[in-house]
Coordinates of C-alpha atoms and ligand atoms in Angstrom, one line a residue:
M1 CA -91.7 -20.7 149.2
V2 CA -93.0 -20.6 152.4
K3 CA -94.0 -16.6 153.0
S4 CA -93.4 -15.2 156.5
P5 CA -96.5 -15.2 158.6
Y6 CA -98.2 -11.6 159.1
Y7 CA -100.3 -10.4 162.4
L8 CA -103.0 -7.5 161.5
T9 CA -105.2 -6.0 163.8
T10 CA -108.2 -3.2 163.7
P11 CA -108.9 -1.5 166.7
I12 CA -112.0 -3.2 168.6
Y13 CA -114.9 -1.4 168.7
Y14 CA -116.4 0.2 171.7
V15 CA -120.0 -1.3 172.3
N16 CA -121.6 1.6 173.4
D17 CA -123.2 2.8 169.6
A18 CA -124.6 0.7 166.5
P19 CA -121.8 0.3 163.9
H20 CA -121.2 2.7 161.1
I21 CA -119.4 3.0 158.2
G22 CA -115.8 4.8 160.4
H23 CA -116.0 1.1 162.1
A24 CA -116.2 -0.8 159.0
Y25 CA -113.3 1.6 157.3
T26 CA -111.0 0.2 159.5
S27 CA -111.5 -3.6 159.3
L28 CA -112.2 -3.2 155.4
A29 CA -108.6 -1.9 155.0
C30 CA -107.3 -4.8 157.0
D31 CA -109.2 -7.2 155.2
V32 CA -108.0 -6.1 152.0
L33 CA -104.3 -6.4 153.1
A34 CA -105.3 -9.9 154.7
R35 CA -106.5 -11.4 151.6
F36 CA -104.1 -9.6 149.5
L37 CA -101.3 -11.4 151.6
R38 CA -103.2 -14.8 151.9
L39 CA -103.3 -14.5 148.2
D40 CA -100.0 -14.1 147.8
G41 CA -98.9 -17.2 150.2
H42 CA -98.6 -15.4 153.4
T43 CA -100.1 -17.2 156.6
V44 CA -102.3 -14.5 157.8
F45 CA -103.7 -14.0 161.3
F46 CA -106.3 -11.4 161.2
L47 CA -108.2 -10.0 164.2
T48 CA -110.9 -7.7 165.1
G49 CA -113.4 -8.1 167.9
T50 CA -115.2 -5.9 170.9
D51 CA -114.0 -3.3 173.4
E52 CA -116.7 -3.7 176.3
H53 CA -115.7 -2.2 179.4
G54 CA -115.0 1.2 180.9
Q55 CA -117.5 3.9 182.2
K56 CA -118.8 4.8 179.2
V57 CA -120.2 1.2 178.3
E58 CA -121.3 1.2 182.0
K59 CA -123.5 4.2 181.6
S60 CA -125.1 3.4 177.9
A61 CA -126.0 -0.1 180.0
S62 CA -127.9 1.6 182.6
S63 CA -129.4 4.7 180.1
S64 CA -131.1 1.8 178.2
G65 CA -131.9 0.0 181.9
K66 CA -129.8 -3.1 180.9
N67 CA -127.0 -4.9 182.8
P68 CA -123.8 -4.3 181.5
Q69 CA -123.1 -7.8 180.2
E70 CA -126.9 -8.0 178.6
F71 CA -126.0 -4.8 177.0
V72 CA -122.7 -5.3 175.7
D73 CA -123.7 -9.2 174.3
E74 CA -126.2 -7.2 172.3
I75 CA -124.2 -4.9 171.2
S76 CA -121.3 -7.0 170.1
E77 CA -123.2 -9.2 168.3
R78 CA -124.3 -6.1 166.1
F79 CA -120.5 -5.8 165.6
R80 CA -120.0 -9.3 164.5
D81 CA -123.2 -8.8 162.2
L82 CA -120.6 -6.3 160.2
T83 CA -118.5 -8.4 159.9
K84 CA -120.5 -10.8 158.1
L85 CA -122.2 -7.9 156.5
M86 CA -119.1 -6.8 155.1
N87 CA -117.5 -9.9 154.2
F88 CA -114.7 -9.3 156.4
S89 CA -112.3 -12.7 157.0
N90 CA -111.4 -11.8 160.4
D91 CA -109.3 -15.1 161.9
D92 CA -111.1 -14.3 165.2
F93 CA -113.5 -12.1 166.9
I94 CA -112.4 -11.0 170.4
R95 CA -114.3 -9.9 173.1
T96 CA -112.7 -8.3 176.3
T97 CA -115.0 -9.3 178.7
E98 CA -113.9 -13.1 177.9
Q99 CA -112.4 -15.3 180.7
R100 CA -109.4 -15.5 178.3
H101 CA -108.9 -12.0 177.8
I102 CA -109.1 -11.2 181.6
I103 CA -106.7 -13.5 182.7
A104 CA -104.0 -12.0 179.9
C105 CA -105.1 -8.6 181.1
Q106 CA -104.2 -9.4 184.9
E107 CA -101.0 -11.2 184.1
L108 CA -100.0 -8.0 182.1
W109 CA -99.9 -6.2 185.0
R110 CA -98.3 -8.3 186.9
R111 CA -95.4 -8.4 184.5
I112 CA -95.5 -5.0 184.3
A113 CA -95.5 -4.3 188.5
A114 CA -92.8 -7.1 188.6
N115 CA -90.1 -5.1 186.2
K116 CA -88.5 -2.2 187.5
S117 CA -88.7 1.1 185.1
P118 CA -85.2 1.9 182.8
K119 CA -84.6 4.4 185.8
G120 CA -84.8 1.8 188.6
R121 CA -88.0 2.5 189.8
E122 CA -91.8 0.7 190.1
N123 CA -93.7 0.5 186.9
I124 CA -96.6 0.9 188.7
Y125 CA -97.3 2.8 192.1
L126 CA -100.6 3.9 194.1
D127 CA -101.3 7.6 194.3
T128 CA -104.6 9.7 193.7
Y129 CA -105.7 11.1 190.5
G130 CA -106.9 14.9 190.2
G131 CA -107.8 15.5 186.7
W132 CA -110.2 16.1 183.8
Y133 CA -111.2 12.8 182.3
S134 CA -113.7 12.4 179.4
V135 CA -115.9 9.7 179.3
R136 CA -116.5 10.0 176.0
D137 CA -113.2 9.5 174.8
E138 CA -112.1 7.4 178.0
A139 CA -109.2 9.7 178.2
F140 CA -107.3 11.6 180.8
Y141 CA -106.4 15.5 179.7
S142 CA -104.1 17.9 181.0
E143 CA -105.5 21.4 181.4
S144 CA -103.5 23.0 179.0
E145 CA -104.8 20.4 176.4
L146 CA -108.3 21.7 177.0
I147 CA -110.8 23.8 174.9
I148 CA -112.9 26.4 176.7
D149 CA -116.0 27.3 174.7
S150 CA -117.8 30.3 174.7
E151 CA -120.1 29.8 177.5
G152 CA -116.6 28.7 179.3
V153 CA -117.1 25.0 179.6
R154 CA -114.1 22.8 179.2
Q155 CA -114.0 20.5 176.6
A156 CA -111.5 17.9 175.3
P157 CA -109.9 18.1 172.1
S158 CA -112.3 15.8 170.6
G159 CA -115.1 18.0 171.6
A160 CA -116.1 15.8 174.4
L161 CA -116.8 17.0 177.7
V162 CA -114.8 16.4 180.6
E163 CA -115.4 15.9 184.3
W164 CA -112.7 16.6 187.1
V165 CA -112.1 13.2 188.7
E166 CA -110.6 12.9 192.1
E167 CA -109.6 9.3 193.2
P168 CA -107.1 6.7 194.3
S169 CA -105.5 5.5 191.0
Y170 CA -102.6 3.4 190.1
F171 CA -99.9 4.9 188.0
F172 CA -97.9 3.5 185.5
R173 CA -94.4 5.4 185.0
L174 CA -94.5 6.2 181.8
S175 CA -92.3 9.3 181.9
D176 CA -89.4 6.9 182.7
W177 CA -90.2 5.3 179.6
R178 CA -89.2 8.4 176.8
D179 CA -85.6 6.8 175.7
E180 CA -87.0 3.5 174.7
L181 CA -89.9 4.8 172.8
M182 CA -87.5 7.4 171.1
A183 CA -85.0 3.9 170.3
Y184 CA -88.8 2.1 169.3
Y185 CA -90.0 4.4 166.7
R186 CA -86.1 4.2 164.7
T187 CA -86.1 0.3 164.9
S188 CA -87.3 0.4 161.4
T189 CA -86.0 2.3 158.3
E190 CA -89.7 2.3 156.4
G191 CA -90.9 3.7 159.6
I192 CA -92.7 2.2 162.9
I193 CA -95.6 4.6 162.6
L194 CA -96.9 5.4 159.1
P195 CA -98.1 8.3 157.5
E196 CA -94.9 10.0 158.2
S197 CA -96.8 13.3 159.5
R198 CA -98.1 10.7 162.3
H199 CA -94.7 9.7 163.4
N200 CA -93.9 13.7 163.3
E201 CA -97.0 14.4 165.9
V202 CA -96.3 11.2 167.8
V203 CA -92.4 11.8 168.4
S204 CA -93.3 15.9 169.5
F205 CA -95.6 14.6 172.0
V206 CA -93.1 12.1 173.6
E207 CA -90.0 14.8 173.1
G208 CA -92.4 16.6 175.2
E209 CA -93.8 16.4 178.7
L210 CA -94.4 13.0 179.5
Y211 CA -96.7 12.4 182.6
D212 CA -97.3 9.2 184.2
L213 CA -100.1 7.6 183.2
S214 CA -103.6 7.3 185.6
I215 CA -104.3 3.5 184.8
S216 CA -106.9 2.3 187.6
R217 CA -110.1 3.8 188.5
T218 CA -112.1 3.3 191.8
S219 CA -115.2 5.0 191.0
F220 CA -117.0 2.7 189.0
N221 CA -117.0 -1.3 188.2
W222 CA -117.7 -2.3 185.3
G223 CA -114.1 -3.2 184.0
V224 CA -110.9 -6.0 185.1
P225 CA -109.9 -6.1 188.8
V226 CA -106.6 -5.1 189.3
P227 CA -104.7 -8.3 190.5
G228 CA -104.7 -7.8 194.4
D229 CA -106.6 -5.2 194.9
D230 CA -110.0 -5.4 194.1
A231 CA -111.1 -2.1 194.8
H232 CA -109.8 -0.9 191.6
I233 CA -110.2 -1.8 188.4
M234 CA -108.1 -1.3 185.3
Y235 CA -107.9 1.5 183.0
V236 CA -110.1 0.1 179.6
W237 CA -107.4 1.4 177.1
L238 CA -105.0 -1.1 179.3
D239 CA -107.4 -3.4 179.2
A240 CA -108.6 -2.9 175.4
L241 CA -105.1 -2.8 173.8
A242 CA -104.2 -6.0 175.5
N243 CA -106.6 -8.1 173.5
Y244 CA -104.0 -7.8 170.6
I245 CA -102.0 -10.3 173.1
T246 CA -104.7 -12.1 174.5
A247 CA -105.8 -13.2 171.0
V248 CA -101.9 -15.3 170.1
G249 CA -102.2 -17.3 173.6
F250 CA -100.7 -14.7 176.3
P251 CA -99.7 -15.5 178.8
Q252 CA -98.7 -18.7 176.8
E253 CA -95.7 -17.1 175.0
N254 CA -94.4 -20.3 174.7
N255 CA -97.1 -21.7 172.6
E256 CA -97.1 -21.8 168.4
K257 CA -99.3 -18.9 167.9
F258 CA -97.8 -16.4 170.5
Q259 CA -94.3 -17.5 168.7
T260 CA -95.9 -17.4 165.3
F261 CA -97.3 -14.3 165.3
W262 CA -96.1 -11.9 167.7
P263 CA -95.4 -9.1 167.3
A264 CA -97.7 -8.3 165.3
N265 CA -96.9 -6.7 161.8
L266 CA -99.6 -4.0 161.5
H267 CA -102.3 -2.5 164.1
M268 CA -104.6 -0.6 162.0
V269 CA -106.1 2.5 163.5
G270 CA -107.7 5.6 163.2
K271 CA -106.5 8.7 163.6
D272 CA -107.9 9.9 166.8
I273 CA -106.0 6.7 168.9
L274 CA -103.0 7.1 167.7
R275 CA -101.3 8.2 170.7
F276 CA -102.6 4.9 172.6
H277 CA -101.2 2.5 170.2
T278 CA -97.8 4.1 169.8
V279 CA -97.0 5.5 173.2
Y280 CA -99.3 4.1 176.0
W281 CA -99.0 0.2 174.4
P282 CA -95.8 0.1 173.4
A283 CA -94.1 1.2 176.7
F284 CA -96.8 -1.1 178.4
L285 CA -95.4 -4.0 176.3
M286 CA -91.6 -3.1 177.2
A287 CA -92.4 -2.7 181.0
A288 CA -93.6 -6.1 181.0
G289 CA -90.4 -7.1 178.8
L290 CA -92.7 -8.2 175.6
K291 CA -92.0 -6.7 171.9
P292 CA -93.5 -4.3 170.7
A293 CA -95.6 -4.2 167.0
K294 CA -93.6 -3.8 164.1
R295 CA -96.0 -0.9 162.8
V296 CA -99.3 1.4 163.4
F297 CA -100.7 3.1 160.4
A298 CA -103.4 5.9 161.2
H299 CA -105.9 6.2 158.8
G300 CA -108.2 9.6 158.3
W301 CA -111.8 10.0 158.8
W302 CA -114.8 10.2 157.1
T303 CA -117.5 13.1 156.9
N304 CA -120.7 12.6 155.2
E305 CA -121.3 15.2 152.5
G306 CA -119.3 17.8 154.6
Q307 CA -120.0 17.0 157.9
K308 CA -118.8 15.4 160.9
I309 CA -120.1 11.8 161.6
S310 CA -122.1 11.7 164.8
K311 CA -125.0 10.2 166.4
S312 CA -126.1 13.7 167.7
L313 CA -126.3 15.2 164.0
G314 CA -128.5 12.4 163.1
N315 CA -125.9 11.5 159.9
V316 CA -124.4 8.3 160.8
I317 CA -124.1 6.2 157.7
D318 CA -125.4 2.6 158.2
P319 CA -123.3 -0.2 156.4
N320 CA -126.5 -1.8 156.3
E321 CA -128.2 1.0 154.2
I322 CA -125.2 1.5 152.0
V323 CA -124.9 -1.8 151.1
A324 CA -128.6 -2.7 150.6
R325 CA -128.3 0.7 147.9
Y326 CA -125.1 0.3 146.3
G327 CA -123.8 -3.4 146.6
L328 CA -121.4 -4.8 149.0
D329 CA -118.4 -4.8 146.4
Q330 CA -119.1 -1.4 145.1
V331 CA -119.2 -0.1 148.4
R332 CA -115.7 -1.8 149.2
Y333 CA -114.2 -0.3 146.3
F334 CA -115.6 3.0 147.0
L335 CA -114.3 3.1 150.1
M336 CA -110.8 2.0 149.3
R337 CA -110.5 4.2 145.9
E338 CA -112.3 7.4 146.6
V339 CA -109.8 8.7 149.6
P340 CA -106.2 8.3 149.5
F341 CA -105.7 6.1 152.3
G342 CA -104.2 8.1 155.2
N343 CA -106.2 11.2 154.7
D344 CA -109.5 12.8 155.6
G345 CA -112.5 12.2 153.0
D346 CA -116.0 13.0 152.8
F347 CA -118.7 10.3 151.6
S348 CA -121.3 11.6 149.2
H349 CA -124.0 9.5 147.2
R350 CA -122.7 11.6 144.1
A351 CA -119.1 10.4 144.3
M352 CA -120.1 6.8 145.2
V353 CA -122.5 6.6 141.9
S354 CA -120.1 8.4 139.6
R355 CA -117.2 5.5 141.0
I356 CA -119.5 2.8 140.8
N357 CA -121.0 4.3 137.1
G358 CA -117.6 5.2 136.0
E359 CA -115.0 2.7 136.9
L360 CA -116.9 -0.7 137.6
A361 CA -119.8 -0.4 135.3
N362 CA -117.9 1.5 132.1
D363 CA -114.3 0.7 132.4
F364 CA -114.1 -3.1 134.5
G365 CA -117.6 -4.3 134.1
N366 CA -117.7 -3.4 130.2
L367 CA -114.1 -4.7 129.2
A368 CA -115.3 -8.1 130.8
Q369 CA -118.8 -8.1 129.3
R370 CA -117.7 -7.3 125.6
V371 CA -114.5 -9.3 125.3
L372 CA -116.8 -12.3 126.9
S373 CA -119.6 -11.6 124.7
M374 CA -116.9 -11.5 121.4
I375 CA -115.7 -15.0 122.9
G376 CA -119.6 -16.4 122.8
K377 CA -120.0 -14.7 119.3
Y378 CA -117.3 -15.3 117.3
C379 CA -115.6 -18.5 119.2
N380 CA -118.5 -20.4 119.7
S381 CA -117.7 -19.8 123.5
V382 CA -114.5 -21.7 123.4
V383 CA -111.2 -19.7 124.6
P384 CA -108.9 -19.0 121.6
T385 CA -105.7 -20.0 120.6
P386 CA -103.2 -17.3 120.0
G387 CA -101.3 -17.1 117.1
E388 CA -98.6 -14.6 116.4
L389 CA -97.9 -11.9 118.6
K390 CA -97.4 -8.0 117.3
Q391 CA -95.9 -5.3 119.4
S392 CA -99.2 -4.1 120.9
D393 CA -99.8 -7.3 122.3
Q394 CA -96.4 -7.9 124.0
E395 CA -97.1 -4.4 125.3
L396 CA -100.2 -5.7 127.2
I397 CA -98.5 -8.9 128.6
N398 CA -95.5 -6.8 129.7
L399 CA -97.9 -4.2 131.6
A400 CA -100.0 -7.3 133.2
E401 CA -96.8 -9.4 134.2
K402 CA -95.5 -6.2 136.2
L403 CA -98.8 -5.3 137.8
I404 CA -98.4 -7.4 140.7
V405 CA -95.2 -6.2 141.5
K406 CA -96.6 -2.4 141.8
V407 CA -99.6 -3.5 143.8
R408 CA -98.2 -5.2 146.2
K409 CA -95.7 -2.3 147.0
N410 CA -98.8 0.3 147.7
I411 CA -100.8 -2.5 149.7
V412 CA -98.0 -4.3 151.7
E413 CA -95.6 -1.6 152.0
Y414 CA -96.9 1.8 152.1
H415 CA -101.0 0.5 152.6
T416 CA -101.9 2.9 149.7
F417 CA -105.0 0.8 148.7
H418 CA -106.2 4.1 146.6
E419 CA -103.0 4.5 144.4
A420 CA -103.0 0.0 144.1
L421 CA -106.7 0.4 142.6
S422 CA -105.4 3.5 140.4
V423 CA -102.5 1.3 139.0
I424 CA -105.1 -1.1 138.5
W425 CA -107.4 1.0 136.7
E426 CA -104.4 2.1 134.3
F427 CA -104.3 -1.2 133.3
V428 CA -107.9 -1.7 133.1
R429 CA -108.2 1.7 130.7
H430 CA -105.1 0.3 128.7
S431 CA -107.0 -3.0 127.8
N432 CA -110.4 -1.5 127.1
A433 CA -107.9 0.8 124.4
Y434 CA -105.9 -2.4 123.2
V435 CA -109.6 -3.9 122.3
A436 CA -110.8 -0.8 120.7
E437 CA -107.5 -0.4 118.7
Q438 CA -107.5 -3.9 117.6
E439 CA -111.1 -4.2 116.5
P440 CA -111.9 -8.0 117.0
W441 CA -115.4 -7.6 115.9
A442 CA -113.9 -6.3 112.4
L443 CA -111.4 -8.9 112.3
S444 CA -113.9 -11.5 112.9
K445 CA -115.0 -10.8 109.1
N446 CA -111.5 -10.8 107.8
D447 CA -108.8 -12.8 109.9
L448 CA -109.8 -15.2 112.0
P449 CA -106.5 -16.2 113.3
R450 CA -105.8 -12.6 114.0
M451 CA -109.0 -12.0 115.8
E452 CA -108.3 -15.1 117.9
T453 CA -105.2 -13.4 119.2
V454 CA -106.7 -10.6 120.4
L455 CA -109.3 -12.0 121.9
Y456 CA -107.2 -14.5 123.5
L457 CA -105.2 -11.8 125.3
A458 CA -107.9 -9.5 126.1
Y459 CA -109.2 -12.7 128.1
E460 CA -105.8 -13.1 129.9
A461 CA -106.0 -9.1 130.6
I462 CA -109.1 -10.0 132.5
R463 CA -108.2 -13.1 134.2
H464 CA -105.1 -11.0 135.2
L465 CA -107.5 -8.5 136.6
A466 CA -110.4 -10.5 138.2
I467 CA -107.5 -12.3 140.2
I468 CA -105.3 -9.2 141.5
C469 CA -108.6 -7.2 142.5
Q470 CA -110.2 -10.2 144.6
P471 CA -108.8 -8.7 147.9
F472 CA -111.2 -5.4 146.8
M473 CA -114.3 -7.2 145.7
P474 CA -114.1 -11.1 146.4
E475 CA -117.4 -12.0 145.8
S476 CA -117.8 -10.1 142.2
C477 CA -114.3 -11.2 141.0
H478 CA -115.3 -14.7 142.0
K479 CA -117.9 -14.7 139.8
M480 CA -116.3 -13.0 137.0
L481 CA -113.5 -15.7 137.4
D482 CA -116.2 -18.8 137.3
Q483 CA -117.2 -16.9 134.0
L484 CA -113.7 -17.7 133.0
G485 CA -113.9 -21.1 133.6
V486 CA -110.9 -20.5 136.2
D487 CA -110.7 -23.2 138.9
S488 CA -110.6 -22.1 142.4
E489 CA -107.0 -23.5 142.8
F490 CA -105.7 -21.0 140.1
R491 CA -106.6 -17.8 142.1
Q492 CA -103.6 -17.2 143.7
F493 CA -101.0 -14.4 142.8
V494 CA -98.4 -17.3 141.6
D495 CA -101.3 -17.6 138.7
L496 CA -100.7 -14.1 137.4
K497 CA -98.3 -15.3 134.6
W498 CA -99.1 -14.9 131.3
G499 CA -100.9 -18.3 129.9
R500 CA -100.1 -19.9 133.4
K501 CA -102.9 -22.8 132.3
P502 CA -103.3 -24.0 129.2
I503 CA -107.0 -22.3 129.0
A504 CA -107.4 -22.1 125.0
G505 CA -110.1 -24.9 124.2
L506 CA -111.6 -24.4 127.0
T507 CA -115.6 -23.8 127.1
L508 CA -117.1 -20.5 128.7
P509 CA -120.5 -20.3 130.9
P510 CA -122.9 -17.4 128.9
P511 CA -121.4 -14.1 130.5
E512 CA -123.5 -12.0 133.1
P513 CA -123.0 -8.5 133.2
I514 CA -120.8 -8.2 137.0
F515 CA -121.2 -4.5 137.6
P516 CA -124.1 -2.8 136.3
R517 CA -125.0 0.6 135.5
L518 CA -126.5 2.4 138.6
E519 CA -130.0 5.0 137.7
K520 CA -128.8 8.4 138.6
N521 CA -131.3 8.8 141.0
I522 CA -130.5 5.9 143.1
Ligands
MSP601 N1 -112.4 0.7 171.4 C1 -111.4 2.0 170.9 C2 -110.2 1.3 170.3 C3 -109.6 0.4 171.3 S1 -108.2 -0.4 170.4 C4 -107.3 -1.4 171.4 C5 -112.2 2.8 169.9 N2 -113.2 2.1 169.3 S2 -114.1 3.1 168.5 O1 -115.4 1.8 168.2 O2 -114.5 4.4 168.7 O3 -113.5 3.2 167.3 C6 -113.1 2.3 166.7 C7 -112.3 2.8 165.1 O4 -113.2 3.4 164.3 C8 -111.4 3.5 165.4 O5 -110.1 3.5 164.6 C9 -111.9 4.5 164.6 O6 -110.9 6.0 164.3 C10 -113.1 4.6 163.4 N3 -113.7 5.3 163.4 C11 -114.4 5.9 163.7 N4 -115.1 7.0 163.1 C12 -114.4 6.9 162.2 C13 -115.0 8.0 161.2 N5 -115.9 8.7 160.8 N6 -114.3 7.7 160.1 C14 -113.1 7.0 159.9 N7 -112.8 6.2 161.0 C15 -113.8 6.0 162.1 O7 -111.6 3.6 169.6

């Protein structure tokens, strides 16, 4: 059966900073989802990339003595390296300085300008902008949104400094799009904006005062020129958001890629950039006559040992360092397991070691190592043939077969990755308890047929686990499936059926531990 295509995107990363663990997080969640959907038979397009224009980047380039292009080339490469380091399976890596993107942005602008707003007015008009702007957030704020600190300095809600900006600017008539936005949020019963608390946040913003949005700047140059008026460059967020349609071939909407993948199924974002994705972006798209995305999910933020992660605090977690220290799949597992997806969470070395030792080494690693060693020792490394089944065997089989249904719901419908892992681990623990209760080592002395049944069932439980955990820990699961003698063409979710392939009789290689225990003081 051909399953529906799926397009998912991560926010494209600002190139003014080096990648840190928070950046890796958004893309990791997408990677798990992308791998899951592919194993489940879907055609997936998974996009990531870099956001390279704007005042912040221009300033960072000039303070490091480089021209902006040279500067963005260098940092963009570091984000590309991050995708390799983290083993992300993205299908494209877009850069907003690419020609294909500049063409798409300008065409998007032209279409918005050519259409009328729902109230029959120009969607884009020229005026003068006077207001507060934060270069760090690349966002405009109204006076009422600002916080005044103890020294009387104005700050954005994020804590970033703001400056007064006054310049000619094109405006987007956002205020005319309220009804269309509200109608859009109601187009899916499962929710366009998730989690629900974020939906409520957006709805109350849109129901409040929706101001027209300044969408061009004249006081610096590093951006996409406004079509027909070279004195202006586009607001970096309009430029950046358009990457999602550039990558599927816009403005060639009749091509197969655009037809297959637009509207995107999911924009995965951090909570800080929710408004851009759920208010501005759908309004731009509707104004251009295009459909908005089917869903936006906003996840929470990581702190480091209780503190906000920031360059100035010097507590940025370098993904290279933690991957070298703990192992890639261990880091991937921890990030997806530790915190309910959608909530904020805290990174601590203690929590990392505890999850790795408790859940990967003790629970999963031990199960595989013990069972495969017993097959080596008592069965001459040959997968045994099962005999008659008892009730406890049948129970294990039922649980294994139900696992994918629950995991699919959590990953694909709710994006509760932590819950998916928790459901999987219930089965890991059940399998461990099964082996402990059945005592195949004792059966090896007095009941060989029963021992063979038990070891076959335990082998099957591990095969199910190794297949289902692939999206989270691809390399480790591939190694485990190699040790189980499972050919690469039998590692899809359709293979999650008891005894799917007649494996009894297969000779296995000597088992090697896949999730070693860490020393406490690592
Ligand atoms: N360039 C914009 C996105 C444009 S999308 C059209 C941007 N870039 S960013 O590099 O600042 O952030 C990228 C992603 O990383 C965001 O989703 C953001 O929420 C996420 N994170 C940055 N720091 C984070 C944490 N400390 N914790 C979790 N995610 C964090 O925004």
